[in-house]
Short mmCIF file of C-alpha atoms and ligand atoms in Angstrom, two decimals:
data_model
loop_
_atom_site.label_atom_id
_atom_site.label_comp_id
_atom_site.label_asym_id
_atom_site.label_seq_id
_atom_site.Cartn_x
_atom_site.Cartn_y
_atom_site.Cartn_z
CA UNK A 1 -8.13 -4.84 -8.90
CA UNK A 2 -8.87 -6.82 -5.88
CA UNK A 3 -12.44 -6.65 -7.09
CA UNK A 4 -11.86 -8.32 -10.02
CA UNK A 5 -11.46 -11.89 -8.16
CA UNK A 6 -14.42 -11.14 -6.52
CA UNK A 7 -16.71 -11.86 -9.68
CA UNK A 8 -19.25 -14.65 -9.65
CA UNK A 9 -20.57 -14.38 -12.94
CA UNK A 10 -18.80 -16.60 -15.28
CA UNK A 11 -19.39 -14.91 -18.27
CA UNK A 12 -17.86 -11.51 -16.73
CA UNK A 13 -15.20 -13.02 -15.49
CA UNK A 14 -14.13 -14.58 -18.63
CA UNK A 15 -14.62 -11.25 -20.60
CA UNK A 16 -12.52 -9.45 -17.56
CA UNK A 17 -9.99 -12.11 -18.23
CA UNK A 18 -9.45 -11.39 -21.68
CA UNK A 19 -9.55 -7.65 -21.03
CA UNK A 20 -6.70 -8.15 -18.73
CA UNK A 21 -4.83 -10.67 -20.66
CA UNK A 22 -4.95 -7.37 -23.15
CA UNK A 23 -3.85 -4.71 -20.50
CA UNK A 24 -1.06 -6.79 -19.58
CA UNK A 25 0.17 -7.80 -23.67
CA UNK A 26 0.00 -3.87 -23.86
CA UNK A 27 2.28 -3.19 -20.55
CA UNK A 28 -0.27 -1.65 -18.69
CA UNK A 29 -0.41 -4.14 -15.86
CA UNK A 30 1.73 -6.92 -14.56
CA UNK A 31 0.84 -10.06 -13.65
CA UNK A 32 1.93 -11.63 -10.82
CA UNK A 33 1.86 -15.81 -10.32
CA UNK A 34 0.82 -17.21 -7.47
CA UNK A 35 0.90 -20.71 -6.11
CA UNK A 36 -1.00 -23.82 -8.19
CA UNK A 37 -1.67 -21.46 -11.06
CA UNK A 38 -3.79 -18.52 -9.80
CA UNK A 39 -2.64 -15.11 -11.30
CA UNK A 40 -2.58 -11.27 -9.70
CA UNK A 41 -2.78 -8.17 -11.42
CA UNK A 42 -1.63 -5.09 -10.60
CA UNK A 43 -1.54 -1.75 -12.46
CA UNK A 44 2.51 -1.24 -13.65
CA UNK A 45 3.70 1.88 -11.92
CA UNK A 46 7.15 1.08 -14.04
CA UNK A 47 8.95 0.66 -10.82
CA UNK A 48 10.12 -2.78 -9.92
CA UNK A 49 9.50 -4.43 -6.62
CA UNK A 50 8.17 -7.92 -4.83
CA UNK A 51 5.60 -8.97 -2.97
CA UNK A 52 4.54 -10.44 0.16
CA UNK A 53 1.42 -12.71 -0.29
CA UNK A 54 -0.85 -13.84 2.55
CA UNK A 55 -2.05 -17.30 1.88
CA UNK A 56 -5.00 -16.55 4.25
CA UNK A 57 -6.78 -13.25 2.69
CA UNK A 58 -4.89 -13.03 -0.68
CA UNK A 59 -3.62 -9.81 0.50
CA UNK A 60 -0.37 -8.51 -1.55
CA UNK A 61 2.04 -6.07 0.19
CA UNK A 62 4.81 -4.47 -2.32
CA UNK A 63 8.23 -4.69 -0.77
CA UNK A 64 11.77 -3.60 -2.66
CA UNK A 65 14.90 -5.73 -2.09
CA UNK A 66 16.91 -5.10 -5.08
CA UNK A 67 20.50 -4.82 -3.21
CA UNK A 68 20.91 -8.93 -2.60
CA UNK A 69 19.16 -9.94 -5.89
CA UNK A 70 21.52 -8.10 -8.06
CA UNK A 71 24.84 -10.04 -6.62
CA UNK A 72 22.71 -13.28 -6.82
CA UNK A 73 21.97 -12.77 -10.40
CA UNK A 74 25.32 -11.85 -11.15
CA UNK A 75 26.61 -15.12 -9.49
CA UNK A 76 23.58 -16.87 -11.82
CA UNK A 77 24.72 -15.80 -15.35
CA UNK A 78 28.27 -16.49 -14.52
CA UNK A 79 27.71 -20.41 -13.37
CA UNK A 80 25.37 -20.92 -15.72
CA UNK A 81 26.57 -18.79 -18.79
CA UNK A 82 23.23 -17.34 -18.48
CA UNK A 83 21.82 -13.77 -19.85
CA UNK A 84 19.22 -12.85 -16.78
CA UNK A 85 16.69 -10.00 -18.42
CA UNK A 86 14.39 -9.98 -15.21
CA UNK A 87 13.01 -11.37 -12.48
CA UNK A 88 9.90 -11.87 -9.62
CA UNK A 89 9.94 -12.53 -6.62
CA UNK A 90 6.81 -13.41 -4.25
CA UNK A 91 6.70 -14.58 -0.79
CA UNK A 92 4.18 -16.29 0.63
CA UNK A 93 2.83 -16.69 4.26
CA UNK A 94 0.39 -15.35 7.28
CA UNK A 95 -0.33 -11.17 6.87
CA UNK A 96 -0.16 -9.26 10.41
CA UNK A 97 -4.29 -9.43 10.64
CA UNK A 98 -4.53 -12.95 9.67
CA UNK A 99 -1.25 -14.10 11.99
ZN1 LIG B 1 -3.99 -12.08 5.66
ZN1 LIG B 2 13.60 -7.58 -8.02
#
């Protein structure tokens, strides 16, 4: 995937776009948002987890921390009288090669 946002042709890109645009309508990837607009994709294993995003070399590590984001949501639909369905999570910063 990482390969993907390596593309200089235009045209390709655009085409690889759409192509992904229509993986992810189907459920086949997910696409995770990054800062100032630019998108991630990553094939959907169907299990649910976060990610750690170096700002430096756009690399994403998957990380699971379910335990504290189910109270918090819990404590979000009661003050607000809000349904929550999901969520995502990224965090951003400096990877171990880059730091
Ligand atoms: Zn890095
Ligand atoms: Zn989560």
């Amino acid at each position: 995937v990482a390969a993907l946002n390596e593309s200089k042709d235009h045209i390709a890109e655009t085409t690889v776009y759409r192509n992904i645009e229509m993986l992810a309508k189907e459920g086949f990837i997910k696409v995770i948002s990054l800062l100032e607009g630019h998108n991630r994709y990553e094939l959907d294993r169907g299990d649910h987890h976060h990610h750690l995003v170096c700002t430096n070399c756009d690399k994403i590590v998957p990380v699971e921390m379910e335990e504290h984001l189910t109270e918090t949501e819990h404590k979000l639909e009661k003050q607000h009288n809000f349904k929550i369905t999901s969520h995502s999570l990224e965090f951003f910063g400096i990877c171990s090669q880059c730091g």
